Amino acid sequence: MSYQIETDCVQAGYSPRSGEPRVIPIIQSTTFKYDTGEDMGKLFDLEAEGYFYSRLQNPTCDYVAAKIAALEGGSAAMLTGSGQAANFLAAFNICSCGDHIVSSSQIYGGTYNLFAVTMKRMGIDVTFVAPDCTDEELEDAFRENTKMVFGETISNPSLCVLDIERFAAAAHRHGVPLIVDNTFATPINCRPIEWGADIVTHSTTKYMDGHAATLGGVIVDSGKFDWDAHADKFPGLTTPDESYHGVVYTKKFGLEKAFITKATAQLMRDFGSVQAPVNAYMLNLGLESLHVRMPRHCANAQAAAEMLEKHPNVSWVNYCGLESNKYYALAKKYMPNGSCGVISFGVKGGKEGASRFMSRLKLAAIVTHVADARTCVLHPATTTHRQMSDAELVAAGVGPDLIRLSVGIENVEDILADLRQALEG
Ligand SMILES: *Cc1c(COP(=O)(O)O)cnc(C)c1O
């Protein structure tokens, strides 16, 4: 039986049998016991399904991964220790030395660095394209050795909306998958797989956990990309893996499970960036209310964005829920029920004006975080980007006056009052 997404937030992924714990149990054990060495040997050969060591798989993590797969409409999922690990492993599962990635230029700074610096050192090249580039520019970015296209549903921190259908069509014309980081929208507001994305990633650290309690990430596979139809591009999935006695992932596990089984059996085995079972347990508590929290984040952010847009001490507001926004139409198409709770805006008076505004806030806290229950703000010019000059800040798209506001789920009037008194003080 299949349920609506609200029911899946609460119940998917774990169905206890008679007498078993009602709540997902924390299986805090590194290892699992078997009656015979033969039984365990089958697990090592990927001949049987089961648990033997929590670096590869753990039941608590698997319950939570299965829930997120259901939320995104995917066929399989794997939890990771952080969002960074999710994006790295998703990419590295199909790219190796000599390969090439096409990525939106508007992505999280950590992912930009991962692609442009760290993966480059591994011999994997990237070409960045603006999310609103022309069709020709997008087409020109592809090479013979391109293995994937990457973008964020709503980019952090620039808040651009990706035209998922357009990027998916371009990827598929070149026989490669589209990977979408859906952290800011969450499956409550957008399900990229329904628009043609093949693989979805998250920093579960943000709205999915929602309480700023646990770092985590997840990779969800749609199970729809036909690796065998482009077998020459993806030998890791379509030719024998000698470390498992010649298993061919697409043959043995089918399109629905091949990508995640390879990511687990090879990459988790070798990189070990697992999510701890206790963290997965806490992530699940967040997931149980995701569908209740997201509409509140969006409603509060919409009210804050509308108030800021009219305020005389604010020079500009960037929020795709505003009709004046460049991405309003795309946001309405992909996220008709709301986008996210993150807004950026400029305070009059440049770096000093922004700095004075920040120090006057009482409810909104100054933290390096976004997308949790508590309203928070960050002024990149005096924190994360403080080594840059004003000119460099403008070039990087984070002007000296830019404030990033992550609107929480407190009472909306309290949030607005705090912003107003800090702007007017
Ligand atoms: C935070 C973030 C990441 C990185 O996630 P961590 O959990 O901090 O490693 C990746 N992508 C997006 C869109 C993010 O907001």
Coordinates of C-alpha atoms and ligand atoms in Angstrom, one line a residue:
M1 CA 0.0 0.0 0.0
S2 CA 1.3 3.4 -0.8
Y3 CA 0.7 6.6 1.2
Q4 CA 0.8 10.3 0.8
I5 CA 4.1 12.1 1.7
E6 CA 2.9 13.3 5.1
T7 CA 2.3 9.7 6.1
D8 CA 5.7 8.6 4.7
C9 CA 7.4 11.3 6.8
V10 CA 6.0 9.7 9.9
Q11 CA 5.9 6.0 9.0
A12 CA 7.9 5.0 6.0
G13 CA 11.1 2.8 6.1
Y14 CA 10.4 0.8 9.2
S15 CA 7.5 -1.6 9.9
P16 CA 7.9 -3.5 13.1
R17 CA 6.5 -7.0 13.3
S18 CA 4.5 -8.2 16.3
G19 CA 6.4 -7.5 19.6
E20 CA 9.2 -5.4 18.0
P21 CA 10.0 -1.8 19.1
R22 CA 7.4 0.7 17.8
V23 CA 10.1 3.3 17.2
I24 CA 13.2 2.8 15.0
P25 CA 15.7 1.1 17.3
I26 CA 19.2 2.4 17.6
I27 CA 21.4 -0.6 16.7
Q28 CA 24.5 0.7 18.3
S29 CA 26.7 -2.3 17.3
T30 CA 29.8 -2.3 15.1
T31 CA 29.3 -5.9 14.2
F32 CA 26.7 -8.7 13.8
K33 CA 26.9 -12.4 14.8
Y34 CA 26.5 -15.4 12.5
D35 CA 26.2 -19.1 13.2
T36 CA 28.6 -20.3 10.5
G37 CA 31.5 -18.7 8.7
E38 CA 29.8 -19.7 5.5
D39 CA 26.7 -17.6 6.3
M40 CA 29.0 -14.6 6.8
G41 CA 31.0 -15.4 3.7
K42 CA 27.9 -15.1 1.5
L43 CA 27.5 -11.5 2.8
F44 CA 31.1 -10.7 1.8
D45 CA 30.5 -12.0 -1.7
L46 CA 27.2 -9.9 -2.0
E47 CA 25.5 -13.3 -2.4
A48 CA 23.1 -12.7 0.5
E49 CA 21.6 -9.5 2.1
G50 CA 22.4 -8.8 5.7
Y51 CA 24.6 -7.0 8.1
F52 CA 28.2 -7.8 9.2
Y53 CA 30.0 -4.5 9.9
S54 CA 28.4 -1.0 10.4
R55 CA 30.9 0.7 8.1
L56 CA 29.1 -1.0 5.3
Q57 CA 25.5 -1.2 6.5
N58 CA 23.6 -0.7 9.7
P59 CA 19.9 -1.4 10.3
T60 CA 19.1 1.9 11.9
C61 CA 20.7 3.8 9.0
D62 CA 19.0 1.6 6.5
Y63 CA 15.5 2.3 8.0
V64 CA 16.1 6.0 7.8
A65 CA 17.6 5.8 4.3
A66 CA 14.5 3.8 3.2
K67 CA 12.2 6.5 4.5
I68 CA 14.1 9.2 2.6
A69 CA 14.0 7.0 -0.6
A70 CA 10.2 6.9 -0.2
L71 CA 10.0 10.6 0.4
E72 CA 11.9 11.4 -2.8
G73 CA 10.2 8.7 -4.8
G74 CA 13.5 6.8 -5.3
S75 CA 14.4 3.1 -5.5
A76 CA 17.2 3.0 -3.0
A77 CA 19.2 5.3 -0.7
M78 CA 22.4 5.5 1.4
L79 CA 23.0 7.7 4.4
T80 CA 26.4 9.4 4.7
G81 CA 28.2 11.2 7.5
S82 CA 27.6 14.7 6.0
G83 CA 26.2 16.4 3.0
Q84 CA 29.7 16.9 1.7
A85 CA 30.2 13.1 1.8
A86 CA 26.9 12.6 0.0
N87 CA 27.8 14.8 -3.0
F88 CA 31.4 13.4 -3.2
L89 CA 30.3 9.8 -3.1
A90 CA 27.4 10.4 -5.6
A91 CA 29.8 11.9 -8.0
F92 CA 32.7 9.6 -7.4
N93 CA 30.5 6.5 -7.9
I94 CA 30.4 7.3 -11.6
C95 CA 33.4 9.6 -12.2
S96 CA 37.1 8.7 -12.1
C97 CA 40.4 10.1 -13.2
G98 CA 40.1 11.5 -16.7
D99 CA 36.3 12.2 -16.5
H100 CA 34.4 15.4 -16.6
I101 CA 31.4 17.0 -14.8
V102 CA 29.1 19.8 -15.9
S103 CA 27.8 21.7 -12.9
S104 CA 25.7 24.7 -12.2
S105 CA 28.0 27.5 -11.0
Q106 CA 25.4 28.4 -8.4
I107 CA 26.0 25.8 -5.7
Y108 CA 27.1 25.5 -2.1
G109 CA 30.6 26.8 -1.5
G110 CA 31.7 23.4 -0.1
T111 CA 30.5 21.6 -3.2
Y112 CA 32.1 24.2 -5.5
N113 CA 35.4 23.6 -3.7
L114 CA 35.0 19.8 -3.9
F115 CA 34.5 19.9 -7.6
A116 CA 36.9 22.8 -8.6
V117 CA 39.8 21.9 -6.3
T118 CA 39.7 18.5 -4.6
M119 CA 38.2 16.4 -7.4
K120 CA 40.3 18.3 -9.9
R121 CA 43.3 16.9 -7.9
M122 CA 41.9 13.5 -8.5
G123 CA 42.0 14.1 -12.3
I124 CA 38.3 14.9 -12.6
D125 CA 37.5 18.1 -14.5
V126 CA 34.5 20.4 -14.1
T127 CA 32.9 23.0 -16.3
F128 CA 30.6 25.4 -14.5
V129 CA 27.6 27.0 -16.3
A130 CA 25.2 29.6 -14.9
P131 CA 21.8 28.1 -14.1
D132 CA 20.2 30.5 -16.5
C133 CA 22.8 30.0 -19.3
T134 CA 21.5 29.7 -22.9
D135 CA 20.8 26.3 -24.3
E136 CA 23.9 26.7 -26.5
E137 CA 26.1 27.5 -23.5
L138 CA 24.8 24.4 -21.7
E139 CA 25.3 22.3 -24.8
D140 CA 28.9 23.6 -25.3
A141 CA 29.8 22.6 -21.7
F142 CA 29.6 18.9 -22.5
R143 CA 32.6 16.8 -23.6
E144 CA 33.2 13.3 -24.8
N145 CA 34.2 12.3 -21.2
T146 CA 31.3 14.0 -19.4
K147 CA 29.8 11.6 -16.9
M148 CA 27.2 13.7 -15.0
V149 CA 25.4 17.0 -14.6
F150 CA 25.0 18.6 -11.2
G151 CA 22.8 21.4 -9.7
E152 CA 20.9 22.5 -6.6
T153 CA 17.1 22.9 -6.7
I154 CA 17.5 26.1 -4.8
S155 CA 21.1 27.2 -4.5
N156 CA 22.8 27.9 -1.2
P157 CA 23.4 30.8 -0.7
S158 CA 22.6 32.5 -4.0
L159 CA 19.0 31.2 -4.0
C160 CA 18.7 30.6 -7.7
V161 CA 16.2 28.0 -8.9
L162 CA 17.4 25.2 -11.2
D163 CA 15.3 24.5 -14.3
I164 CA 15.4 20.7 -13.5
E165 CA 13.6 19.6 -16.7
R166 CA 16.0 21.6 -18.9
F167 CA 19.1 20.3 -17.2
A168 CA 17.8 16.7 -17.2
A169 CA 17.0 16.9 -20.9
A170 CA 20.5 18.1 -21.7
A171 CA 22.1 15.4 -19.5
H172 CA 20.0 12.7 -21.1
R173 CA 20.8 13.9 -24.6
H174 CA 24.4 13.2 -23.7
G175 CA 23.7 9.8 -22.1
V176 CA 24.6 10.9 -18.5
P177 CA 22.5 11.4 -15.3
L178 CA 21.4 14.6 -13.6
I179 CA 22.3 14.8 -9.9
V180 CA 20.3 17.3 -7.9
D181 CA 21.1 18.5 -4.4
N182 CA 17.6 19.0 -3.0
T183 CA 18.7 20.3 0.5
F184 CA 16.8 23.6 0.5
A185 CA 13.6 22.5 -1.1
T186 CA 13.2 19.1 0.6
P187 CA 10.9 16.5 -0.9
I188 CA 8.0 18.3 0.8
N189 CA 8.3 21.2 -1.7
C190 CA 10.0 19.6 -4.7
R191 CA 10.7 16.0 -5.8
P192 CA 13.4 16.4 -8.5
I193 CA 13.0 12.7 -9.7
E194 CA 9.5 13.6 -10.9
W195 CA 11.0 16.3 -13.1
G196 CA 13.7 14.0 -14.6
A197 CA 16.5 14.0 -12.1
D198 CA 18.2 10.6 -11.8
I199 CA 20.0 11.0 -8.4
V200 CA 19.1 13.2 -5.5
T201 CA 21.4 14.3 -2.7
H202 CA 20.9 16.1 0.6
S203 CA 22.7 17.7 3.4
T204 CA 20.3 16.2 6.0
T205 CA 22.0 18.6 8.4
K206 CA 19.6 21.3 7.3
Y207 CA 15.8 21.0 7.1
M208 CA 15.6 17.2 7.3
D209 CA 17.2 17.1 10.7
G210 CA 15.7 20.6 11.2
H211 CA 16.9 21.1 14.8
A212 CA 20.6 21.8 14.1
A213 CA 21.4 18.6 16.1
T214 CA 23.2 16.3 13.7
L215 CA 25.4 16.4 10.6
G216 CA 24.4 14.0 7.9
G217 CA 23.8 13.4 4.2
V218 CA 21.9 11.1 1.9
I219 CA 22.1 9.8 -1.7
V220 CA 18.8 8.7 -3.3
D221 CA 18.8 6.9 -6.6
S222 CA 15.7 7.1 -8.9
G223 CA 16.5 3.6 -10.3
K224 CA 15.5 5.0 -13.7
F225 CA 18.8 5.8 -15.3
D226 CA 19.8 3.1 -17.8
W227 CA 23.5 2.6 -17.1
D228 CA 23.6 -0.4 -19.5
A229 CA 22.3 1.7 -22.4
H230 CA 25.5 3.8 -22.0
A231 CA 27.7 1.0 -20.7
D232 CA 30.9 2.4 -22.2
K233 CA 30.6 5.5 -20.1
F234 CA 29.9 3.7 -16.8
P235 CA 32.2 0.7 -16.6
G236 CA 32.1 0.8 -12.8
L237 CA 28.5 -0.3 -12.9
T238 CA 28.4 -2.4 -16.1
T239 CA 31.7 -4.4 -16.0
P240 CA 32.9 -6.9 -13.3
D241 CA 34.1 -5.6 -9.9
E242 CA 37.1 -7.8 -9.1
S243 CA 36.9 -6.9 -5.4
Y244 CA 33.6 -8.9 -5.3
H245 CA 34.6 -11.9 -7.5
G246 CA 33.5 -10.2 -10.7
V247 CA 30.0 -8.9 -9.7
V248 CA 28.5 -6.7 -12.4
Y249 CA 26.3 -4.3 -10.4
T250 CA 23.6 -3.6 -13.1
K251 CA 23.3 -7.4 -13.9
K252 CA 23.2 -8.6 -10.3
F253 CA 21.2 -5.8 -8.7
G254 CA 19.2 -4.3 -11.6
L255 CA 18.8 -0.6 -12.4
E256 CA 16.9 0.0 -9.2
K257 CA 19.7 -1.1 -6.8
A258 CA 22.9 -1.0 -8.9
F259 CA 24.0 2.6 -8.1
I260 CA 23.4 2.5 -4.3
T261 CA 24.8 -1.1 -3.9
K262 CA 28.0 0.0 -5.7
A263 CA 28.2 3.1 -3.5
T264 CA 27.8 1.1 -0.4
A265 CA 29.9 -2.0 -1.3
Q266 CA 32.8 -0.1 -2.8
L267 CA 32.8 3.5 -1.6
M268 CA 31.6 3.2 1.9
R269 CA 33.9 0.2 2.3
D270 CA 36.9 2.3 1.2
F271 CA 36.1 5.8 2.4
G272 CA 34.1 5.0 5.5
S273 CA 32.1 8.2 5.7
V274 CA 29.2 6.6 7.6
Q275 CA 26.4 8.2 9.6
A276 CA 26.4 7.0 13.1
P277 CA 23.2 5.0 14.1
V278 CA 22.4 7.4 16.9
N279 CA 22.6 10.3 14.4
A280 CA 20.3 8.5 12.0
Y281 CA 17.9 8.1 14.9
M282 CA 17.9 11.8 15.6
L283 CA 17.6 12.6 11.9
N284 CA 14.5 10.4 11.8
L285 CA 12.9 12.4 14.6
G286 CA 13.3 15.5 12.4
L287 CA 11.9 13.7 9.4
E288 CA 8.7 12.8 11.3
S289 CA 7.8 16.5 11.4
L290 CA 9.3 17.7 8.1
H291 CA 5.9 18.0 6.4
V292 CA 4.6 20.1 9.4
R293 CA 7.7 22.4 9.6
M294 CA 8.3 23.2 6.0
P295 CA 5.1 25.0 5.3
R296 CA 5.7 27.1 8.5
H297 CA 9.3 27.9 7.4
C298 CA 7.9 29.0 4.0
A299 CA 5.0 31.1 5.3
N300 CA 7.3 32.9 7.8
A301 CA 9.9 33.5 5.2
Q302 CA 7.3 34.8 2.7
A303 CA 6.1 37.3 5.4
A304 CA 9.6 38.4 6.2
A305 CA 10.6 38.8 2.6
E306 CA 7.5 40.9 1.9
M307 CA 8.1 43.1 4.9
L308 CA 11.8 43.6 4.0
E309 CA 11.0 44.4 0.4
K310 CA 8.9 47.4 1.6
H311 CA 11.3 48.5 4.3
P312 CA 13.0 51.9 3.6
N313 CA 16.3 50.7 5.2
V314 CA 16.5 47.6 2.9
S315 CA 18.1 48.1 -0.5
W316 CA 17.2 44.7 -2.1
V317 CA 15.6 41.3 -1.3
N318 CA 16.3 37.9 -2.9
Y319 CA 13.6 35.3 -2.3
C320 CA 12.0 33.3 -5.1
G321 CA 8.6 33.6 -3.4
L322 CA 8.5 37.3 -4.3
E323 CA 6.8 38.2 -7.6
S324 CA 9.7 40.6 -8.3
N325 CA 12.2 37.8 -8.2
K326 CA 14.0 36.6 -11.3
Y327 CA 13.2 32.9 -10.3
Y328 CA 9.6 33.5 -9.3
A329 CA 8.1 31.6 -12.4
L330 CA 10.5 28.7 -12.0
A331 CA 9.8 28.5 -8.3
K332 CA 6.0 28.4 -8.9
K333 CA 6.5 25.6 -11.5
Y334 CA 8.8 23.4 -9.4
M335 CA 7.6 24.4 -5.9
P336 CA 4.0 25.5 -6.0
N337 CA 3.5 25.1 -2.3
G338 CA 6.6 27.2 -1.2
S339 CA 10.3 27.0 -1.6
C340 CA 12.4 27.3 1.6
G341 CA 12.9 29.6 4.6
V342 CA 16.2 31.2 3.4
I343 CA 16.2 34.8 2.2
S344 CA 19.1 37.1 1.4
F345 CA 18.8 40.9 1.5
G346 CA 20.9 44.1 1.6
V347 CA 20.9 46.6 4.4
K348 CA 21.4 50.2 3.5
G349 CA 24.8 51.6 4.7
G350 CA 27.0 48.8 3.3
K351 CA 29.2 46.6 5.5
E352 CA 28.8 48.9 8.5
G353 CA 25.0 49.1 8.1
A354 CA 24.7 45.4 7.9
S355 CA 27.0 45.0 10.9
R356 CA 24.9 47.4 13.0
F357 CA 21.8 45.5 12.0
M358 CA 23.2 42.2 13.1
S359 CA 24.3 43.4 16.5
R360 CA 20.9 44.8 17.3
L361 CA 19.0 41.5 16.6
K362 CA 17.6 39.9 19.7
L363 CA 15.6 36.8 18.6
A364 CA 17.6 35.9 15.4
A365 CA 21.0 34.5 16.4
I366 CA 24.2 35.0 14.6
V367 CA 25.4 31.5 13.6
T368 CA 27.0 29.6 10.7
H369 CA 24.0 27.6 9.9
V370 CA 20.8 27.6 7.9
A371 CA 17.5 25.8 7.8
D372 CA 16.8 24.9 11.3
A373 CA 13.9 25.7 13.6
R374 CA 15.5 28.8 15.1
T375 CA 15.7 32.0 13.1
C376 CA 19.3 32.9 12.4
V377 CA 21.4 35.3 10.3
L378 CA 24.9 35.4 8.8
H379 CA 26.8 38.4 7.4
P380 CA 29.3 36.8 5.0
A381 CA 31.4 40.0 4.6
T382 CA 32.4 40.0 8.3
T383 CA 32.5 36.2 8.8
T384 CA 32.8 33.5 6.2
H385 CA 34.1 35.9 3.5
R386 CA 35.9 38.4 5.8
Q387 CA 39.3 38.0 4.0
M388 CA 37.8 39.6 0.8
S389 CA 37.8 43.3 -0.2
D390 CA 34.5 45.0 -1.0
A391 CA 35.3 44.6 -4.8
E392 CA 36.1 40.9 -4.3
L393 CA 32.9 40.4 -2.4
V394 CA 30.8 41.9 -5.2
A395 CA 32.6 39.7 -7.7
A396 CA 31.8 36.6 -5.6
G397 CA 28.1 37.6 -5.5
V398 CA 28.1 38.3 -1.8
G399 CA 28.1 42.1 -1.6
P400 CA 29.3 43.8 1.6
D401 CA 25.7 44.6 2.6
L402 CA 24.4 41.0 2.1
I403 CA 22.6 39.3 5.0
R404 CA 21.6 35.7 4.8
L405 CA 18.5 35.2 6.9
S406 CA 17.2 31.7 7.7
V407 CA 13.7 32.1 8.9
G408 CA 12.7 29.6 11.6
I409 CA 9.3 28.3 12.8
E410 CA 8.8 30.8 15.7
N411 CA 5.8 33.1 15.8
V412 CA 5.9 35.2 12.7
E413 CA 5.1 38.5 14.4
D414 CA 8.0 38.0 16.8
I415 CA 10.3 37.4 13.9
L416 CA 9.1 40.5 12.0
A417 CA 9.3 42.7 15.1
D418 CA 12.9 41.6 15.7
L419 CA 13.9 42.4 12.1
R420 CA 12.1 45.8 12.2
Q421 CA 13.6 46.9 15.5
A422 CA 17.1 46.0 14.3
L423 CA 16.5 47.9 11.0
E424 CA 15.1 50.9 12.7
G425 CA 17.2 51.1 15.8
Ligands
LIG1 C1 25.2 22.5 3.9 C2 25.1 22.0 2.5 C3 25.9 21.0 2.0 C4 27.0 20.4 2.8 O1 26.4 19.6 3.8 P1 27.1 19.3 5.2 O2 26.1 18.5 5.9 O3 27.5 20.6 5.9 O4 28.4 18.5 4.9 C5 25.8 20.6 0.7 N1 24.8 21.2 -0.1 C6 24.0 22.2 0.3 C7 23.0 22.7 -0.6 C8 24.1 22.6 1.6 O5 23.3 23.6 2.1

